[in-house]
Every structure is written in structure tokens, then in C-alpha cells.
mmCIF file of C-alpha atoms in Angstrom:
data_model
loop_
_atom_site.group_PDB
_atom_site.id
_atom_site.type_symbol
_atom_site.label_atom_id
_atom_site.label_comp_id
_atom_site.label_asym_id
_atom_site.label_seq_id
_atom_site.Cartn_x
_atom_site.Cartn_y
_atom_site.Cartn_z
ATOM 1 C CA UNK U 649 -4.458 -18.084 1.968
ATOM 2 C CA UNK U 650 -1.222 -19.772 2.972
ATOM 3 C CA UNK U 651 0.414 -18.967 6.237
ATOM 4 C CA UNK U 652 3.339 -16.815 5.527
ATOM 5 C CA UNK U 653 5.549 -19.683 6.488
ATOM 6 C CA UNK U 654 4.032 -22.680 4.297
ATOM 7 C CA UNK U 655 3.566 -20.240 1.706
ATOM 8 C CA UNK U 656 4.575 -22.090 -1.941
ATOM 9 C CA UNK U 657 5.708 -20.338 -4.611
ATOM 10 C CA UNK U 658 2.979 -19.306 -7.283
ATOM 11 C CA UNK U 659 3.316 -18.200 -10.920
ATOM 12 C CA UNK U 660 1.164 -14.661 -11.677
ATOM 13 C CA UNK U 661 -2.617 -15.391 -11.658
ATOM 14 C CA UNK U 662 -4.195 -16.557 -14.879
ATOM 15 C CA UNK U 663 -6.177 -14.270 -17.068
ATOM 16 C CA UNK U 664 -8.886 -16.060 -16.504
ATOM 17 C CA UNK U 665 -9.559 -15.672 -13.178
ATOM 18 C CA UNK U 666 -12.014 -12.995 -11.967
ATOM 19 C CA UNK U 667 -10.185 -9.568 -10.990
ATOM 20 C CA UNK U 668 -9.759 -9.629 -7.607
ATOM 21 C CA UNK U 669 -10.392 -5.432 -7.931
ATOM 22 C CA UNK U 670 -12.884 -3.561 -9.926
ATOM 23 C CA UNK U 671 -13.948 -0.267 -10.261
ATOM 24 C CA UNK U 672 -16.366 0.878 -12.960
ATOM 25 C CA UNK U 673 -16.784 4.500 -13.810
ATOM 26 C CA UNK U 674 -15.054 6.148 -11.082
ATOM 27 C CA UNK U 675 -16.043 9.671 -10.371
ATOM 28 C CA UNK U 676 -13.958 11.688 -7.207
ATOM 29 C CA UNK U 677 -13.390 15.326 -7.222
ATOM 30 C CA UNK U 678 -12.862 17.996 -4.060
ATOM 31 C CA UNK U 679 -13.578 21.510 -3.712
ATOM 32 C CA UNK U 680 -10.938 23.922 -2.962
ATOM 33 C CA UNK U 681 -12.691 27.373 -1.930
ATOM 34 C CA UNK U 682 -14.849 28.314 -4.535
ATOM 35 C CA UNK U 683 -13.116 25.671 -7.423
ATOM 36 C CA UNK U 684 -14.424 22.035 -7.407
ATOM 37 C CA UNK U 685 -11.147 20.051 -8.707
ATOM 38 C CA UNK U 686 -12.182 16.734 -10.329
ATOM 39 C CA UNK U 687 -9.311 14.317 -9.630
ATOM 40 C CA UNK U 688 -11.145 10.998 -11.388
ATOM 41 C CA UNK U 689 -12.982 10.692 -13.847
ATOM 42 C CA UNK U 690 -14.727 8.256 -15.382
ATOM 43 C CA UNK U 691 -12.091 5.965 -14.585
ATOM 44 C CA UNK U 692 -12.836 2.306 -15.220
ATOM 45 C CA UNK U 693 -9.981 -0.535 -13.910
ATOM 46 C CA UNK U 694 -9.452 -4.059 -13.208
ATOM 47 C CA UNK U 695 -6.786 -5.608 -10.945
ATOM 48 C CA UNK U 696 -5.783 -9.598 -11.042
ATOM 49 C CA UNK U 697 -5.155 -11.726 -8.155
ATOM 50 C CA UNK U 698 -1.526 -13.288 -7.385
ATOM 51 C CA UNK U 699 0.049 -9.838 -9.295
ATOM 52 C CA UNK U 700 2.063 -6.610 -7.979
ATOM 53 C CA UNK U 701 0.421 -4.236 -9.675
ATOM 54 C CA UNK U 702 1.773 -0.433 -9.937
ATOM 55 C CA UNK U 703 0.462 2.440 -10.297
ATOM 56 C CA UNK U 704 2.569 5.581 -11.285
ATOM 57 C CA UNK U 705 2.239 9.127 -12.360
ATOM 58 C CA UNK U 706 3.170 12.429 -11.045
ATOM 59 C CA UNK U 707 2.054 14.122 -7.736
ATOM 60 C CA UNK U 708 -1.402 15.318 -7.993
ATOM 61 C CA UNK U 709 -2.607 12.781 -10.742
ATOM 62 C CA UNK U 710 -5.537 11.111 -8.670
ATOM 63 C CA UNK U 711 -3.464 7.622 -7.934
ATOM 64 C CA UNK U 712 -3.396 7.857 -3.809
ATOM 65 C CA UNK U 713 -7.244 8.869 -4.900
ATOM 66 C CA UNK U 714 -7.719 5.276 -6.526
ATOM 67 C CA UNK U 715 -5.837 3.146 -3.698
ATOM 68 C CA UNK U 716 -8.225 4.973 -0.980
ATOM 69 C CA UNK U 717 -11.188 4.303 -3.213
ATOM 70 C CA UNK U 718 -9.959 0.892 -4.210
ATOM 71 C CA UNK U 719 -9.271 -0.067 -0.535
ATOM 72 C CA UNK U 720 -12.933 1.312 0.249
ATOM 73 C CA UNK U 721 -10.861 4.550 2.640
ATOM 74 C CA UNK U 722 -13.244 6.784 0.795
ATOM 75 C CA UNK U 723 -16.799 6.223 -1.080
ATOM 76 C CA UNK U 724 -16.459 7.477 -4.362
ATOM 77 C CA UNK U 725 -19.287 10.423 -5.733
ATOM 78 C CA UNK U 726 -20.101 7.708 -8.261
ATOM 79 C CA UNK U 727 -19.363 4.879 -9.734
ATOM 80 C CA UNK U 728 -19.036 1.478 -8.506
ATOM 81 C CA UNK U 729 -16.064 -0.352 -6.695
ATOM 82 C CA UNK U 730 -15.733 -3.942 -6.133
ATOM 83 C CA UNK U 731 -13.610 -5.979 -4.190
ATOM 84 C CA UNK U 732 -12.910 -9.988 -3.591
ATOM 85 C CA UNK U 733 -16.642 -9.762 -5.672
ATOM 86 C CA UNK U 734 -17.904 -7.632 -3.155
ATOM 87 C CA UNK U 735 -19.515 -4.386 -4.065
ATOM 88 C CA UNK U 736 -18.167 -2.293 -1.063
ATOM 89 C CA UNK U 737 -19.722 0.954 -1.492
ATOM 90 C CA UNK U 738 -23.272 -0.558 -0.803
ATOM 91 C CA UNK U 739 -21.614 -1.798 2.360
ATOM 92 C CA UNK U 740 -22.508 0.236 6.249
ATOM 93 C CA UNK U 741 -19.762 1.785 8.105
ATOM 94 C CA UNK U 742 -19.320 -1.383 10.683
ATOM 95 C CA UNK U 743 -19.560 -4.152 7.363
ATOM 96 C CA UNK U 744 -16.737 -2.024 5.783
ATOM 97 C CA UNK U 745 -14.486 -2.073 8.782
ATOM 98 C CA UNK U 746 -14.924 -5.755 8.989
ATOM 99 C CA UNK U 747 -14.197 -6.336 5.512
ATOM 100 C CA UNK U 748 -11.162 -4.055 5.179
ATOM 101 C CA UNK U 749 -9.749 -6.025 8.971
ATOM 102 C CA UNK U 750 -10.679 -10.021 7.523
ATOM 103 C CA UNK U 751 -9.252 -8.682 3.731
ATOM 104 C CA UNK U 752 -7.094 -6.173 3.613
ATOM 105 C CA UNK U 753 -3.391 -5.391 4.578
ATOM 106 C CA UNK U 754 -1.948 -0.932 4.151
ATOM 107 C CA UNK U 755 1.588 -0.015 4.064
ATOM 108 C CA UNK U 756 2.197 3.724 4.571
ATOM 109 C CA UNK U 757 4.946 6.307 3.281
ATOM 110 C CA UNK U 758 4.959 7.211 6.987
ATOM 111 C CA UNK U 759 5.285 3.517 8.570
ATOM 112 C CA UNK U 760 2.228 3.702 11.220
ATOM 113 C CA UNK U 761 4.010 2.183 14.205
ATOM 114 C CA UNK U 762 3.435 3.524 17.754
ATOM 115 C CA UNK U 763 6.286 4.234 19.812
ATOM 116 C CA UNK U 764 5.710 2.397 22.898
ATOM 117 C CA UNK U 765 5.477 -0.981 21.350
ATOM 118 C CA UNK U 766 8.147 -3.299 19.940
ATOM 119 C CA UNK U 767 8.236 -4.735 16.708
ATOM 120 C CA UNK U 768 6.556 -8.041 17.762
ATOM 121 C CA UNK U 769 3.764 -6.068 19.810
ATOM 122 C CA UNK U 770 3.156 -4.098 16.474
ATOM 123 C CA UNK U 771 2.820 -7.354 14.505
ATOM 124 C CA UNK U 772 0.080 -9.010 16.905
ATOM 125 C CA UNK U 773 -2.177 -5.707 17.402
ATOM 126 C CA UNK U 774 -4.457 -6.246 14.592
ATOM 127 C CA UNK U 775 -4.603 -10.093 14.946
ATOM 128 C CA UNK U 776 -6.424 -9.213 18.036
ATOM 129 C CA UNK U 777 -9.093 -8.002 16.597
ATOM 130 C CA UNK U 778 -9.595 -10.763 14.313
ATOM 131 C CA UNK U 779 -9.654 -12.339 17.965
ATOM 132 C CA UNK U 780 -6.664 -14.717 17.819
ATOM 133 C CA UNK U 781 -5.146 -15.494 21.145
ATOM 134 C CA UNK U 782 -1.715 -13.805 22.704
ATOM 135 C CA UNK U 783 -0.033 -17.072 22.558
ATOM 136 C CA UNK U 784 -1.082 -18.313 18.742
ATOM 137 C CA UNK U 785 -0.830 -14.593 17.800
ATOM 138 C CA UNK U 786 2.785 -14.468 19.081
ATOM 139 C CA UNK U 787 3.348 -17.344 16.739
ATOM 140 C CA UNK U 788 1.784 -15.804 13.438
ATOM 141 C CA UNK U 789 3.627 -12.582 14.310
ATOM 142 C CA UNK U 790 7.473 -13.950 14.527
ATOM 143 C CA UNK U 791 6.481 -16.134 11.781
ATOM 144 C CA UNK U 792 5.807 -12.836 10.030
ATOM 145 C CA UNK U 793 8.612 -11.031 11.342
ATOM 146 C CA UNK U 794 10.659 -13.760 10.024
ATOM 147 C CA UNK U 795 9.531 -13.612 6.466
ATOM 148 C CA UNK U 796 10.640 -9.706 5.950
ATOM 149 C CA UNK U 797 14.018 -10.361 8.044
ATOM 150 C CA UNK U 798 12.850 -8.453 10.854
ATOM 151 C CA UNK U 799 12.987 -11.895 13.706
ATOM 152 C CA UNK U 800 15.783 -10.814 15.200
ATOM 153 C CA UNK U 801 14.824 -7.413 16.193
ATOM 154 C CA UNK U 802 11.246 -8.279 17.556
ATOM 155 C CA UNK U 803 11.760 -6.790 20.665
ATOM 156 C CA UNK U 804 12.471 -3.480 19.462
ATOM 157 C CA UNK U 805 10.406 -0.289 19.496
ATOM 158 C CA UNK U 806 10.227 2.134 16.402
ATOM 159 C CA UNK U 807 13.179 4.525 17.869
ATOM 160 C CA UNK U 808 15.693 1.349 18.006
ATOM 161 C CA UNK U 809 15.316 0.817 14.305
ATOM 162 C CA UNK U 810 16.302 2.335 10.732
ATOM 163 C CA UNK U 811 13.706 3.504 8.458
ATOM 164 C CA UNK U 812 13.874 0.303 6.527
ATOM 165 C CA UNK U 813 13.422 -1.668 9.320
ATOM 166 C CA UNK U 814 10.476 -0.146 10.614
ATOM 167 C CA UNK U 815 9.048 -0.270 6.543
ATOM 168 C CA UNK U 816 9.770 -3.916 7.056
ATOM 169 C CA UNK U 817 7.752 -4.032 10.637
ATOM 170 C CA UNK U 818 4.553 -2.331 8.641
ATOM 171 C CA UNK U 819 4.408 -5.003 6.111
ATOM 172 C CA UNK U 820 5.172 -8.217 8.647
ATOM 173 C CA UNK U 821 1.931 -6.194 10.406
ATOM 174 C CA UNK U 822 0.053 -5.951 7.172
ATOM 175 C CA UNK U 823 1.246 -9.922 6.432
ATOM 176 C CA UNK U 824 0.507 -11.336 9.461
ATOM 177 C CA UNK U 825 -3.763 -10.573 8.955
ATOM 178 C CA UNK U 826 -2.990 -13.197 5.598
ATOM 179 C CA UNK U 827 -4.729 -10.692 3.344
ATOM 180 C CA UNK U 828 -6.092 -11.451 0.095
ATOM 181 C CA UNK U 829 -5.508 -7.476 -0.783
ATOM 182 C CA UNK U 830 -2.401 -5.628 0.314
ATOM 183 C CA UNK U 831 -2.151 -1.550 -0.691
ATOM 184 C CA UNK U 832 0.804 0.395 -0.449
ATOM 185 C CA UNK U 833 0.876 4.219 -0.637
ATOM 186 C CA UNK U 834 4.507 5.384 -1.923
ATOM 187 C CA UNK U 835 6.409 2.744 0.344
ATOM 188 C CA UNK U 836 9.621 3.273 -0.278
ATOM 189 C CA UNK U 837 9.800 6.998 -0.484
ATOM 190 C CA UNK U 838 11.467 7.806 2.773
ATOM 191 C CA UNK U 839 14.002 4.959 2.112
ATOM 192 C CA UNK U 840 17.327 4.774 0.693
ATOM 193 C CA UNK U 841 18.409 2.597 -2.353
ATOM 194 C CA UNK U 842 19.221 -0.356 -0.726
ATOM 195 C CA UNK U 843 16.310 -0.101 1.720
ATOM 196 C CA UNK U 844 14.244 0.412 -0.696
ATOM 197 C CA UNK U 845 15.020 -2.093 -2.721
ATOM 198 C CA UNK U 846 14.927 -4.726 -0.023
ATOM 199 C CA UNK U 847 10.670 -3.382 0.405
ATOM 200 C CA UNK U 848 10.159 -3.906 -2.847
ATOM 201 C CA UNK U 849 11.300 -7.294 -2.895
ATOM 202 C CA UNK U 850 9.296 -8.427 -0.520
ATOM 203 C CA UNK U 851 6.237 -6.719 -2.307
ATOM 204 C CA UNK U 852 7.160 -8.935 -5.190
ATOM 205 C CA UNK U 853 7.178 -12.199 -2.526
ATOM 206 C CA UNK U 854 3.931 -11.575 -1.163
ATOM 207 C CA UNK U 855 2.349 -11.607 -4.116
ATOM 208 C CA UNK U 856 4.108 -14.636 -5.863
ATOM 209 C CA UNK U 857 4.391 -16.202 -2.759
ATOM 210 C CA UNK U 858 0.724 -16.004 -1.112
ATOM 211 C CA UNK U 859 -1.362 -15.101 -3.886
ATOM 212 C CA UNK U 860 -2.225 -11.503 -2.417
ATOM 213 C CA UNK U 861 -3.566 -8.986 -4.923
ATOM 214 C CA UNK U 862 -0.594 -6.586 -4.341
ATOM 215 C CA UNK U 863 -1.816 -3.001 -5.251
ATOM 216 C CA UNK U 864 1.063 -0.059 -4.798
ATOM 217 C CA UNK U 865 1.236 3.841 -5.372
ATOM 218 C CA UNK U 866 4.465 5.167 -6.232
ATOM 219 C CA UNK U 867 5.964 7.679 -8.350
ATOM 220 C CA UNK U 868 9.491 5.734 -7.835
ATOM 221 C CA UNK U 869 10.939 4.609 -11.194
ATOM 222 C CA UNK U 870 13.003 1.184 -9.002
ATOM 223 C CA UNK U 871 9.494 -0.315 -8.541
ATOM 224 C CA UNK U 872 8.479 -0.634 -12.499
ATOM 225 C CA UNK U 873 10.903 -3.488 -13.049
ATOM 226 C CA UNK U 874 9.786 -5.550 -10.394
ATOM 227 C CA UNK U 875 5.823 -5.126 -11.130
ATOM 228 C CA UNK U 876 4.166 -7.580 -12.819
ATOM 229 C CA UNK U 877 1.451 -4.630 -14.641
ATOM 230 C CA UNK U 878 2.529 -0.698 -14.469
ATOM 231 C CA UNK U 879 -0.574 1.388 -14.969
ATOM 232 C CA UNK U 880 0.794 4.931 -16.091
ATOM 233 C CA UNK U 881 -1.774 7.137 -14.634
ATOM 234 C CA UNK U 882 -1.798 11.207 -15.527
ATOM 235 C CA UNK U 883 -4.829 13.985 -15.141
ATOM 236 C CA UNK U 884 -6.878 11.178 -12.767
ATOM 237 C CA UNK U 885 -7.078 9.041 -15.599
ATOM 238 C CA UNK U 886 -5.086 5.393 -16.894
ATOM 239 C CA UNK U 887 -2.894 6.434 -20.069
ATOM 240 C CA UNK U 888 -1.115 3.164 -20.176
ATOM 241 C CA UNK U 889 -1.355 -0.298 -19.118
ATOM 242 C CA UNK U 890 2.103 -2.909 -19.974
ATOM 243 C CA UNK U 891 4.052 -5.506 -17.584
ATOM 244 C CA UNK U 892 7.782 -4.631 -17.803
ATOM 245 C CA UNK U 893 8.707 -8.194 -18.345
ATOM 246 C CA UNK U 894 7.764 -8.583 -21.753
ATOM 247 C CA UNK U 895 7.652 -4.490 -22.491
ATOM 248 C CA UNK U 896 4.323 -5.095 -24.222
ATOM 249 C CA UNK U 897 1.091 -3.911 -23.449
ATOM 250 C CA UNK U 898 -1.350 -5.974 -20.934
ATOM 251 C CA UNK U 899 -3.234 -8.426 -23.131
ATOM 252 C CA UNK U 900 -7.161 -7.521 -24.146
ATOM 253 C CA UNK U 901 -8.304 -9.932 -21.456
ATOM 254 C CA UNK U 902 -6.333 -7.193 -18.500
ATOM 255 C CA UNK U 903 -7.271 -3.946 -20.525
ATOM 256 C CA UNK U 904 -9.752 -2.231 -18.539
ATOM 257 C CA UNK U 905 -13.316 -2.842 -19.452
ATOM 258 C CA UNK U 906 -17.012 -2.142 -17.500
ATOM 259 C CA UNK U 907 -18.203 -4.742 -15.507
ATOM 260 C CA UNK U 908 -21.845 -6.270 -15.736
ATOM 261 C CA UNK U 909 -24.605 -5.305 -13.304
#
């Protein structure tokens, strides 16, 4: 992928191209004293590189469920889940860390910064442990930084800035790795209008921009326009599947279908 600052523009990935996220018959479900709660089921989906995909539906319908299954967070009870090709619930404990740190960028509701280190510091943490050096680290992270608007407050720590700033900080963090999959889990909750706005724009770059399968959770209705597919999901299942820009349902080719053994 692109560094974030030689990124070129790209148009939305081509239908043709393999999904960059599968999952195939999807079963999750949790047990609440003596009740076992099924929250998916049977749920079959495919997600396309290059795109900001959404996925929306009331509290409690089984989409945080999906992105932590999706982003391999949780093995499902069944079915199968597969990522950049990869089927990732066959993967071990250590070969799933390493695939989520190499491929995969998370955005929180609840921004995941520590308080004792500044922006920039925040930035470079997990490039460490793809073992990049402090100095070319330093680099990728301002580079970052710069691409969400957040340069010129590098050197401040998570009480020195608003809650869109420190939004911002999470997704330079998430950006800086170069992931080829980026989650989000209800993003712009906690912000205001015009922060929130600002988040989702640069959702909508980092997907046009870098070619990152952009996969978000939200139940807020600002997001929808800027999506390039809105899966309506309700009862742990997907009721509808349309991209806002043309206000049509997703052609045959992006309805979701089982994959091949």
C-alpha cells in the first residue's frame, strides 16, 4: 500500500476483484444466565477492497458482533471468516496477532490513547512492533499526523486535546501501520457535528486514497452519505445492502453469496 503521503487518488475497487472480507455462515450467540441469546445467525457477507463500507442498525442488532468477528477479535461458534484470502479462524493465537499487527488498523468510540504519551508517541507505538526504527518511525508518524491535520499538535498528550482531536490521533495511529483493513466501532459517537464530520471525511480518504478496505459500525445517520455500500443490519442479520450514491441496491456481483471451499 501507498505511504500515506504518496498516496494517489483511487476510484472504488472494481467488482471484480476478490472481496477483501468474507464471512460465510456466521453463527455467534452468548448466554445470559440461564437464556442463550443468538446475536448472528447464519449470516453470510462480502466486503470489497478500496470501499467505506457501513454497517448500521440499532443497538443490540449483532453489528459490533460482525466487526469483532470480521477483524478476527472473537472466533465465531461456526462458520467461516476470511480475510486478505486468509481463513483466520484456522489461524493460532500468536499467527492471529501477527496478522491483525501487519493487516489491520481499529478506531474506537472511546479513542484508546494513553495519557502519558503525546500524540506523536501514540502514532509510533505500534510501528515498533512491526520493528521500524525511532528515527524512520518518527517520519511515518508526522507523515501520518499530517494527513488527519493533527502535525501541529504532535507533541501533545490526550488531556491537551478536544475529543476530535484525539479521534483524529487514533486513526493517524491506525494509518501509520499502512493497513490493507481498517475497522471502526461507532467513531464518531462521542463527537460533535463538526468533529464528526471532519472523522468521517477522512474515513472516506483512506479508503479512496490508499485502497484500505474501510469497514465501520455506526448507528449515526451523517455517515450513510459518505459510504460507498450501507449494509442495514437488524435481529443479527443483513436486511439491506445499497450505496447512497446512486440510491440503488449493490449490484448481484456485491450481494452476499457463500464462498467455495
Amino acid at each position: 500500500m501507498p505511504h500515506p503521503t504518496t498516496a494517489s487518488p483511487r476510484t472504488a475497487a472494481s467488482h471484480s476483484t476478490p472481496p477483501s472480507l468474507e464471512a460465510v455462515d456466521l453463527h455467534q450467540s452468548f448466554v445470559t444466565g440461564v437464556v442463550r441469546m443468538h446475536v448472528l445467525q447464519g449470516l453470510t457477507l462480502a466486503i470489497q477492497p478500496g470501499e467505506l463500507t457501513l454497517i448500521s442498525g440499532p443497538s443490540g442488532c449483532g453489528k459490533s458482533t460482525l466487526l469483532s468477528l470480521l477483524s478476527g477479535l472473537q472466533r465465531p461458534e461456526s462458520g467461516r471468516v476470511r480475510a486478505l484470502g486468509q481463513e483466520i479462524g484456522t489461524l493460532g493465537s500468536r499467527a492471529l496477532e501477527r496478522f491483525r499487527l501487519h493487516h489491520t488498523g481499529f478506531v474506537f468510540q472511546g479513542f484508546n490513547l494513553f495519557p502519558a504519551l503525546t500524540a506523536l508517541e501514540q502514532v509510533q507505538l505500534p510501528l515498533g512492533y512491526l520493528g521500524i526504527d525511532d528515527r524512520a518511525s518518527a517520519r511515518r508518524a508526522l507523515a501520518a499526523l499530517e494527513e488527519v491535520g493533527m502535525a501541529h499538535r504532535a507533541a501533545l498528550r490526550p488531556a491537551q486535546l478536544s475529543g476530535g482531536e484525539k479521534q483524529r490521533v487514533a486513526i493517524a495511529r491506525a494509518l501509520a501501520k499502512e493497513p490493507q483493513l481498517l475497522f471502526a466501532d461507532e467513531p464518531t459517537s462521542a463527537l460533535d457535528a463538526e468533529n464528526g464530520q471532519r472523522v468521517i471525511d477522512i474515513l472516506h480518504r483512506i479508503a479512496r486514497g490508499h485502497g484500505t478496505t474501510v469497514l465501520c459500525v455506526s448507528h449515526d445517520p451523517r455517515l450513510v452519505r459518505h459510504a460507498d455500500r450501507v449494509l442495514g443490519m437488524e435481529d443479527g442479520a443483513i436486511r439491506s445492502d445499497w450505496r447512497p450514491a446512486t440510491g440503488t441496491p449493490a449490484p448481484a456481483a456485491q450481494i452476499p453469496h457463500p464462498v467455495e471451499p
